[in-house]
Short mmCIF file of C-alpha atoms in Angstrom, two decimals:
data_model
loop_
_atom_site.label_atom_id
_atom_site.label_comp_id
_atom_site.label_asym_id
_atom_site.label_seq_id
_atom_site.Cartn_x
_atom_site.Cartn_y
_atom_site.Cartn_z
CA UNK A 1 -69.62 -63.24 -27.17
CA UNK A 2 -70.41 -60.20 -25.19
CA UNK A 3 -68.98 -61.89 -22.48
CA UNK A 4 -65.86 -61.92 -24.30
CA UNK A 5 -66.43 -58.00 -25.36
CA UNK A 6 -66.83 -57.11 -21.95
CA UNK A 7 -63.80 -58.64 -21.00
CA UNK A 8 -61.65 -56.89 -23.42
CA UNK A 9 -62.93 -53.67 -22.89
CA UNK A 10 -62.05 -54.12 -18.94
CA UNK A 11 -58.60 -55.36 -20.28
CA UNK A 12 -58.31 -52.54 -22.09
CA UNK A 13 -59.36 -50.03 -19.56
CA UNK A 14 -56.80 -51.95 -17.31
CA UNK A 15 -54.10 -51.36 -19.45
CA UNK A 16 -55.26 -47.31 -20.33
CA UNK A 17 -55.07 -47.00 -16.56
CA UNK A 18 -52.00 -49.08 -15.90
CA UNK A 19 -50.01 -46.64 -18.69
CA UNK A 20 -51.45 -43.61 -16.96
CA UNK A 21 -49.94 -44.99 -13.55
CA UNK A 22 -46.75 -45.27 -15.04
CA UNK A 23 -46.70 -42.12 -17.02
CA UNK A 24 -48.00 -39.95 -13.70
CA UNK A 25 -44.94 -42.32 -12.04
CA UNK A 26 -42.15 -41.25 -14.35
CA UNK A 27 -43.33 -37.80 -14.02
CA UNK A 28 -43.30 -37.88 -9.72
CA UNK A 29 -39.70 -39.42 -10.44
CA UNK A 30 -38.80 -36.48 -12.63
CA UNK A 31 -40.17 -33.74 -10.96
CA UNK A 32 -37.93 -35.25 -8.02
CA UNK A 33 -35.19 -35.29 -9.62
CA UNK A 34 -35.71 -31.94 -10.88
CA UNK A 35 -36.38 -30.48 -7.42
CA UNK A 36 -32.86 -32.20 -6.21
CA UNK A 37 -31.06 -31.01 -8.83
CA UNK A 38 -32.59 -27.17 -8.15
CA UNK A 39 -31.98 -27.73 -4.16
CA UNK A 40 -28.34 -29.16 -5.25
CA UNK A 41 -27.92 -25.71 -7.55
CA UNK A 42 -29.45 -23.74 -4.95
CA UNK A 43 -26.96 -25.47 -1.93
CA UNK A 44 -24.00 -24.39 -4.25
CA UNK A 45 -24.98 -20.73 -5.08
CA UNK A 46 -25.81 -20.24 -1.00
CA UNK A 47 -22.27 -22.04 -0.92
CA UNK A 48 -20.56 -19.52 -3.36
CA UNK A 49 -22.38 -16.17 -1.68
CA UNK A 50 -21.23 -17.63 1.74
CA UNK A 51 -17.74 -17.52 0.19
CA UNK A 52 -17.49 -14.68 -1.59
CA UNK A 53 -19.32 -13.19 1.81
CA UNK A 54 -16.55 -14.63 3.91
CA UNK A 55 -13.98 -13.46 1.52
CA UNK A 56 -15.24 -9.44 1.51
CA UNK A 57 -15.43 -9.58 5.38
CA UNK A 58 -11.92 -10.75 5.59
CA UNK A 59 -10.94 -7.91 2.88
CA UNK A 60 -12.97 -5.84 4.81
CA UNK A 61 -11.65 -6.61 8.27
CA UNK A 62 -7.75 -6.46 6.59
CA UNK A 63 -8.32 -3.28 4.99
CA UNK A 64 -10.20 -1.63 7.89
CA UNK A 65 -6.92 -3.06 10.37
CA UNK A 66 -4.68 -1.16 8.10
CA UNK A 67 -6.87 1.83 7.88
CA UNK A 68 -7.54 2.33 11.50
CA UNK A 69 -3.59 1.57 12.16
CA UNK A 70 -2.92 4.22 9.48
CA UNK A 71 -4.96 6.95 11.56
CA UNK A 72 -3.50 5.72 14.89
CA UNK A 73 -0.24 6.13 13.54
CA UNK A 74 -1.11 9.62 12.76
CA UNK A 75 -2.64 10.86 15.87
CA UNK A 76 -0.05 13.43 16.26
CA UNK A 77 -0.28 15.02 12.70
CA UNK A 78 -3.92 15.20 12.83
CA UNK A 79 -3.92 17.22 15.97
CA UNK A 80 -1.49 19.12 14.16
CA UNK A 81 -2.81 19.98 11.00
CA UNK A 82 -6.75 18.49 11.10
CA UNK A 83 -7.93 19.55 14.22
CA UNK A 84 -6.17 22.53 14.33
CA UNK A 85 -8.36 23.75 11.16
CA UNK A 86 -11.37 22.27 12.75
CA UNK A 87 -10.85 24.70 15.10
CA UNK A 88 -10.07 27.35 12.83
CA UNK A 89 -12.84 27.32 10.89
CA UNK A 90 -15.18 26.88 13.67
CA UNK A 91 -13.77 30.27 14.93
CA UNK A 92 -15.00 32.13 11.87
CA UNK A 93 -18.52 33.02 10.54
CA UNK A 94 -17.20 33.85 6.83
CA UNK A 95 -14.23 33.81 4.53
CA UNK A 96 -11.55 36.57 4.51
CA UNK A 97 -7.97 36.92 4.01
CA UNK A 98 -7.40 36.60 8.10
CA UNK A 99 -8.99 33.02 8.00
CA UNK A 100 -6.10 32.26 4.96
CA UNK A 101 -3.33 34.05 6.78
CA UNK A 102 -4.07 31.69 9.58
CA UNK A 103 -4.39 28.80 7.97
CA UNK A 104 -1.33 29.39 6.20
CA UNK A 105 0.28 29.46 9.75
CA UNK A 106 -1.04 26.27 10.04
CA UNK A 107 0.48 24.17 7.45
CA UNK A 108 3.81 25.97 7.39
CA UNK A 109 4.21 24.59 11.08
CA UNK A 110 3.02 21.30 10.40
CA UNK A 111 6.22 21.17 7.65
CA UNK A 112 4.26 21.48 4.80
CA UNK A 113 7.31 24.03 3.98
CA UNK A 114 6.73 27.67 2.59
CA UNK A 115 6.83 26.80 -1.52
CA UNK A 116 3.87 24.33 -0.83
CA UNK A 117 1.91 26.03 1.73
CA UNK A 118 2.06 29.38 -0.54
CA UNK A 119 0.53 27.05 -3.55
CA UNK A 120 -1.60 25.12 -2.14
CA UNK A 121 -3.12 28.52 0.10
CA UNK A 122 -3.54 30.17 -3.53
CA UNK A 123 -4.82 27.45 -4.98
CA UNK A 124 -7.45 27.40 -2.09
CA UNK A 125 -8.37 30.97 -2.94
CA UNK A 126 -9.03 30.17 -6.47
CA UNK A 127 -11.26 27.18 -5.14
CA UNK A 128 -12.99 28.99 -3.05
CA UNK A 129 -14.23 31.85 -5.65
CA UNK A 130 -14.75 29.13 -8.62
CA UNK A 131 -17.33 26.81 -5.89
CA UNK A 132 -19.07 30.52 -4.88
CA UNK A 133 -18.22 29.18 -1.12
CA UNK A 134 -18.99 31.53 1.90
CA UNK A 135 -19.34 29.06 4.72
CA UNK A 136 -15.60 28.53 6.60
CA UNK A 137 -16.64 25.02 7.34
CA UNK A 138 -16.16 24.19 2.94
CA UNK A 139 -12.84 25.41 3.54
CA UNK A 140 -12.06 22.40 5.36
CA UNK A 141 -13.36 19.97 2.57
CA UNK A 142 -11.46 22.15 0.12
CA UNK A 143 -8.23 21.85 1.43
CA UNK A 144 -8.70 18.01 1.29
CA UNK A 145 -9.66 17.99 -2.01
CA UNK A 146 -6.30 20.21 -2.40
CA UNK A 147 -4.21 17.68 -0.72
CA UNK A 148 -4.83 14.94 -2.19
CA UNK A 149 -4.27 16.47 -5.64
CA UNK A 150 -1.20 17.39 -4.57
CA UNK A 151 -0.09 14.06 -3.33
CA UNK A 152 -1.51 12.30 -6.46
CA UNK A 153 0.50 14.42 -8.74
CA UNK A 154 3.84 12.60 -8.53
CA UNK A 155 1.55 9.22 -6.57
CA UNK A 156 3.46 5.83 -7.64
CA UNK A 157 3.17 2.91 -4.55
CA UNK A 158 3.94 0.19 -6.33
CA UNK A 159 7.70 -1.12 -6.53
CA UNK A 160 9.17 -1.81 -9.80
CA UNK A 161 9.88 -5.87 -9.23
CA UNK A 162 8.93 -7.26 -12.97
CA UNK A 163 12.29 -9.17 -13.55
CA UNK A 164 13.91 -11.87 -12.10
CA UNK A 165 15.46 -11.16 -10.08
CA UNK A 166 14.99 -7.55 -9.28
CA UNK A 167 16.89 -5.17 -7.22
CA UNK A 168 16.26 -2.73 -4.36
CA UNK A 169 18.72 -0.44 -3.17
CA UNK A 170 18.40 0.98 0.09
CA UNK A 171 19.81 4.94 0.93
CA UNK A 172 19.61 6.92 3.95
CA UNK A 173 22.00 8.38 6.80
CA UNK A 174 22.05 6.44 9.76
CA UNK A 175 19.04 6.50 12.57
CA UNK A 176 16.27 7.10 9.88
CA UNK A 177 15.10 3.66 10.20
CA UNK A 178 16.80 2.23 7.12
CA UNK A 179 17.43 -1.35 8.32
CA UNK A 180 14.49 -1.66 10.44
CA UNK A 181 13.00 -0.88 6.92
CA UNK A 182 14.88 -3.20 5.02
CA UNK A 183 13.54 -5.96 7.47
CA UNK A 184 9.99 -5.03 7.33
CA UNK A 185 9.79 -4.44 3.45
CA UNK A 186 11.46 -7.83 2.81
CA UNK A 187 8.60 -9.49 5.35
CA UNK A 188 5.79 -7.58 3.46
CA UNK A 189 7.32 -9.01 -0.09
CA UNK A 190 7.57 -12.71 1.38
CA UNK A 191 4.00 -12.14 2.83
CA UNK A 192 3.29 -11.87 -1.07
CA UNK A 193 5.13 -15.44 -2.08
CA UNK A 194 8.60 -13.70 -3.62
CA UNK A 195 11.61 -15.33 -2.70
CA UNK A 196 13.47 -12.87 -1.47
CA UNK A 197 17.96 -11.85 -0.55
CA UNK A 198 19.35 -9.29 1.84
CA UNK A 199 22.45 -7.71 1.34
CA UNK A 200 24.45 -6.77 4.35
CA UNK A 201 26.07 -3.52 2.66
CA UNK A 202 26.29 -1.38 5.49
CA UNK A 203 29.62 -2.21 6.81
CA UNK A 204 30.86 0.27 8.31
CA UNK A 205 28.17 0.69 11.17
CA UNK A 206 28.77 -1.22 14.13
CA UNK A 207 26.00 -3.61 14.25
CA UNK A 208 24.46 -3.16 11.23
CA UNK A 209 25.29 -6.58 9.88
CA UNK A 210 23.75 -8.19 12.80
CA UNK A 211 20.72 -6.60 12.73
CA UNK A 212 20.09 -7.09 9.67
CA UNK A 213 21.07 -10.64 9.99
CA UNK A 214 18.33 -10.61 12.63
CA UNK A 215 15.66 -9.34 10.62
CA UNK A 216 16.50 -12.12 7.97
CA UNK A 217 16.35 -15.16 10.48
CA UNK A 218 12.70 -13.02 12.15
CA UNK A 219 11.52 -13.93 8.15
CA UNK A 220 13.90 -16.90 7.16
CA UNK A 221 15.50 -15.16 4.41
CA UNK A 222 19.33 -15.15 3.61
CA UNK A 223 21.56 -12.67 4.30
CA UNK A 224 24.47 -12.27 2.03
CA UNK A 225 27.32 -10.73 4.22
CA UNK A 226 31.50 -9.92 4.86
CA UNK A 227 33.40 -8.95 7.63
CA UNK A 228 32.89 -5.20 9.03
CA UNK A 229 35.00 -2.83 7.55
CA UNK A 230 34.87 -4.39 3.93
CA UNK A 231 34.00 -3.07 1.34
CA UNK A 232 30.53 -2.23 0.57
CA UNK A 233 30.47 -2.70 -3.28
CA UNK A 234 32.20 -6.15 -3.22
CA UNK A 235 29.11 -7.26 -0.93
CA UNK A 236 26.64 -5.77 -3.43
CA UNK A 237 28.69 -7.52 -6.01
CA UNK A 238 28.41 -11.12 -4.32
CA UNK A 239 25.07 -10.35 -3.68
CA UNK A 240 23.76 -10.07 -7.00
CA UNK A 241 25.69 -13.04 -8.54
CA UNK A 242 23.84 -15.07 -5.38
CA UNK A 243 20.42 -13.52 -6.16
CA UNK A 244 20.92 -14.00 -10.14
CA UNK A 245 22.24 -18.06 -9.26
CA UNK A 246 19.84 -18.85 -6.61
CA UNK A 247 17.15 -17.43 -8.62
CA UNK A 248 15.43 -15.13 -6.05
CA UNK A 249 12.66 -12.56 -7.06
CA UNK A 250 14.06 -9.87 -5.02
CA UNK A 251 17.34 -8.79 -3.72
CA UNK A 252 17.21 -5.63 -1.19
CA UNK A 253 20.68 -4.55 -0.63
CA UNK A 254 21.51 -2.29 2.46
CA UNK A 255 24.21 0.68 2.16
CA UNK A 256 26.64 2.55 4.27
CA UNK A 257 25.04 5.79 6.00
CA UNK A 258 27.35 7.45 7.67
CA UNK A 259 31.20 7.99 7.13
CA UNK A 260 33.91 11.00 8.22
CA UNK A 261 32.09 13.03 6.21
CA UNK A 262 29.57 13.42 3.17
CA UNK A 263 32.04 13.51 0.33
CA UNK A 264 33.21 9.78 1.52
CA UNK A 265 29.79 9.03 1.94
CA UNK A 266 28.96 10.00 -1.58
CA UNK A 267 31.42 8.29 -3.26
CA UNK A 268 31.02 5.20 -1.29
CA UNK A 269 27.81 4.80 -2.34
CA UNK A 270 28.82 6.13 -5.94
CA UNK A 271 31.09 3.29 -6.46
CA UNK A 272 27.62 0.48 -5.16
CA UNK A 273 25.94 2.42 -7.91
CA UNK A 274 28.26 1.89 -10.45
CA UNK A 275 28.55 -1.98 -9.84
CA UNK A 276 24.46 -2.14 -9.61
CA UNK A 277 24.15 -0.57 -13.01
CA UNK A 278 27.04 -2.80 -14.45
CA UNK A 279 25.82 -6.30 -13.65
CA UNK A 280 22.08 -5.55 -13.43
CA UNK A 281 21.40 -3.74 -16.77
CA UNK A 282 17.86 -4.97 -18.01
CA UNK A 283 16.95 -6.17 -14.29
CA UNK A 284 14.19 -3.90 -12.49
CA UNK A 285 16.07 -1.38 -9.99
CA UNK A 286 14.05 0.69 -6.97
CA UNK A 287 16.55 2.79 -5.39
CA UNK A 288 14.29 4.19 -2.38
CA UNK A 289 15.69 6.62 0.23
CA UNK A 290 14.41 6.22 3.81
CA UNK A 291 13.80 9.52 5.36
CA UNK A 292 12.98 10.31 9.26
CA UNK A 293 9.62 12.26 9.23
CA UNK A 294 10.41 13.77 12.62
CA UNK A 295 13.67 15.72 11.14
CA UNK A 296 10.94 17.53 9.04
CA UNK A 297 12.45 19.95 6.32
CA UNK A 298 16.11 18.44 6.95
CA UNK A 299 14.56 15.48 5.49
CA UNK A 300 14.67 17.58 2.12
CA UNK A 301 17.80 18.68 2.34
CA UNK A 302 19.38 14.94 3.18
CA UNK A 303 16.90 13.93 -0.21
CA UNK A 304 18.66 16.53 -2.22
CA UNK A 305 22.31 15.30 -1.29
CA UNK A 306 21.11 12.04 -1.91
CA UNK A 307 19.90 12.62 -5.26
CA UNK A 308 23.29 13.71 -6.55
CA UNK A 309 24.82 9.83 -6.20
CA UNK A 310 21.68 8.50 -7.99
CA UNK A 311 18.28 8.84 -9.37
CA UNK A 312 15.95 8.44 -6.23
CA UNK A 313 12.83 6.25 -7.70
CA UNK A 314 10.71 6.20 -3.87
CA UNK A 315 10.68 7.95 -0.66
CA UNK A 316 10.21 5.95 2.48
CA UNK A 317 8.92 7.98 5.23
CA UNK A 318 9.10 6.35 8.68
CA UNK A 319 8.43 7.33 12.31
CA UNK A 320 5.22 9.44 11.35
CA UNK A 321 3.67 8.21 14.38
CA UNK A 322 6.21 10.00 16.10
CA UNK A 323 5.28 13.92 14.63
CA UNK A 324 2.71 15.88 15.18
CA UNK A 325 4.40 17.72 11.31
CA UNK A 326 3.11 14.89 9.13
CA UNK A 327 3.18 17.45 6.25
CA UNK A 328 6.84 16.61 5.18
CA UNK A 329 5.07 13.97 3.44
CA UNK A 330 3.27 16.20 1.45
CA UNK A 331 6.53 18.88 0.63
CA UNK A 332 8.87 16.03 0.57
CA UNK A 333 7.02 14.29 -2.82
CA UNK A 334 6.09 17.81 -4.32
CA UNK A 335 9.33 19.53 -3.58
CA UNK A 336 11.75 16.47 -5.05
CA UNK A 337 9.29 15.11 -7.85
CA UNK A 338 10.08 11.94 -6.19
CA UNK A 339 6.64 9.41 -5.08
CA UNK A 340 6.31 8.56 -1.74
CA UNK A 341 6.15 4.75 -1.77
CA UNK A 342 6.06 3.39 2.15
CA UNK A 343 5.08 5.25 5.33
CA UNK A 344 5.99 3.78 8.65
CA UNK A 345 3.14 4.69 11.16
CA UNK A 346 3.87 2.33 14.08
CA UNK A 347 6.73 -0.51 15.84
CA UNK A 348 4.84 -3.59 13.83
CA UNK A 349 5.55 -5.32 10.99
CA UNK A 350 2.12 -4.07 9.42
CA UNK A 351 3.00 -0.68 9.78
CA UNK A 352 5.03 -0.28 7.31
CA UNK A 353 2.07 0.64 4.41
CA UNK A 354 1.99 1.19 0.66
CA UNK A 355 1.51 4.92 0.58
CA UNK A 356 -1.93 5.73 -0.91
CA UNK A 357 -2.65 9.47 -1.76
CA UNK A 358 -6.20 9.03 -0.63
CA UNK A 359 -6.46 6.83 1.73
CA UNK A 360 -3.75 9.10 3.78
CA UNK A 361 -5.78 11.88 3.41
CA UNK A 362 -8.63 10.08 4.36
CA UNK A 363 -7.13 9.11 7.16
CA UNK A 364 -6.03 12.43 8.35
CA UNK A 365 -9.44 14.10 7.83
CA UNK A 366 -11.28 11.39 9.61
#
């Protein structure tokens, strides 16, 4: 009998010890799985920083390109207008009216014009006595600060395109860059995924349906085109019945610059106008005007001629690579009401930037 007792409690002690085995196994399995699943969780988050990591440095990298092209591209102007007050200020050991008198010198010859340079001086004046400043060197960040302001009063770089398709109209007297434009704006929107038209509508320029012909096949986009010599509306007119059939996001249509004289010009492009607004009511229109920075204040002037044919929506400013009077950009948008919506700061593709108040600025005071 105890026999017997004995041998159940060892069978019992057995089987006690047996369930703790297994319970002290489940729980090795389980913290296992645990620690895999943690190490899986902890793989994907290093996974998702490495990409997001990745991602910023390629923002970074693109967005640093574009900066440092944007100063390169304005070399000239800063050593026109930047370093030029650099050395100004440098020359002075307090505020007085001769520092202002030469700085107002300054901007008037770097084409800031006389209406904005007078402002923007008076303005500085005011600045100065409201931040108590008596150290020349604050002048400098002032006048930044001024600048900018300036710029971001009438500041709009992004292109109405909401409807389908949308339409861009393309002004400007002949040299200013216009097709070259045309080309490099319509490579920038298919860089973005828009299907996009030309319109060969400059047809009385020898040449100017070839090259923009060329620019097309550089992007593989269509050019819609007649014979030179025809006429310019009937192209626009073809154009947008292809654009509205086919579908495309955007169609850019190119126009005449240069006839016997301005008042053919004018109504020329009066009667492109007049067939835009008829068959594209409801449709998003940019009519931008492409001015040459180098030709300074006659830049204004050719704006102001322009205006009368149509309501100018954008400016686009190339060849500031090319001046060392970079402030057109500055009276140009101030002096019209008109934004300033591309800058071309270099022969590349890439060069042709969104104009950015700030980042401009930046640039320039770097």
């Amino acid at each position: 009998m105890l026999k017997n007792l004995f041998r159940r409690n060892e069978e019992e002690k057995q089987g006690e010890q047996e369930t703790v085995n297994e319970q002290e196994t489940t729980k090795e399995q389980e913290t296992t799985k645990e620690q895999e699943r943690v190490s899986e969780d902890t793989k994907d988050t290093m996974d998702s920083n490495t990409n997001i990591e990745q991602e910023t440095r390629e923002e970074a990298i693109t967005i640093g390109g574009l900066f440092g092209r944007l100063k390169e591209g304005l070399t000239k102007t800063k050593k026109g207008i930047t370093d030029r007050v650099d050395d100004l200020v440098k020359s002075y050991t307090k505020i007085d009216e001769d520092l202002f008198e030469e700085l107002e010198e300054i901007l008037i010859t770097a084409d800031l014009g006389v209406n904005t340079t007078m402002e923007i001086i008076d303005q500085l004046r005011d600045r100065v006595k409201e931040n108590k400043a008596t150290d020349p060197m604050e002048v400098k960040g002032l006048l930044k600060d001024l600048l900018t302001e300036a710029l971001e009063e009438v500041a709009d770089p992004n292109l109405n395109l909401e409807t389908t398709p949308s339409i861009i109209m393309v002004v400007g007297v002949n040299g200013v860059g216009k097709t070259t434009s045309i080309g490099k704006i319509a490579h920038k929107l298919k860089g973005e995924g828009k299907n996009v038209l030309l319109a060969a509508g400059d047809t009385f320029r020898a040449g100017a349906i070839d090259q923009l012909k060329i620019w097309g096949e550089r992007s593989g986009i269509d050019v819609i085109s007649h014979q030179e010599g025809s006429d310019p509306a009937a192209v626009v007119y073809d154009a947008i019945q292809a654009a509205k059939s086919r579908k495309v996001d955007v169609l850019i249509c190119d126009t005449a610059g240069r006839l016997h004289n301005k008042k053919n010009l004018m109504n020329e492009l009066g009667k492109v106008f007049k067939i835009v607004k008829r068959e594209c009511e409801g449709l998003s229109q940019e009519s931008l005007l492409v001015l040459d920075a180098t030709t300074g204040q006659n830049a204004i002037q050719q704006a102001k001629i322009f205006k009368e044919v149509t309501d100018i929506s954008g400016l686009v400013l190339t060849k500031l690579d090319g001046t060392a009077k970079g402030g057109i950009v500055i009276s140009v948008s101030k002096e019209l009401k008109v934004p300033v919506k591309l800058i071309g700061v270099g022969e590349k593709l890439e060069d042709l930037q969104s104009f950015e108040p700030k980042t401009f600025v930046e640039a320039l005071f770097d």
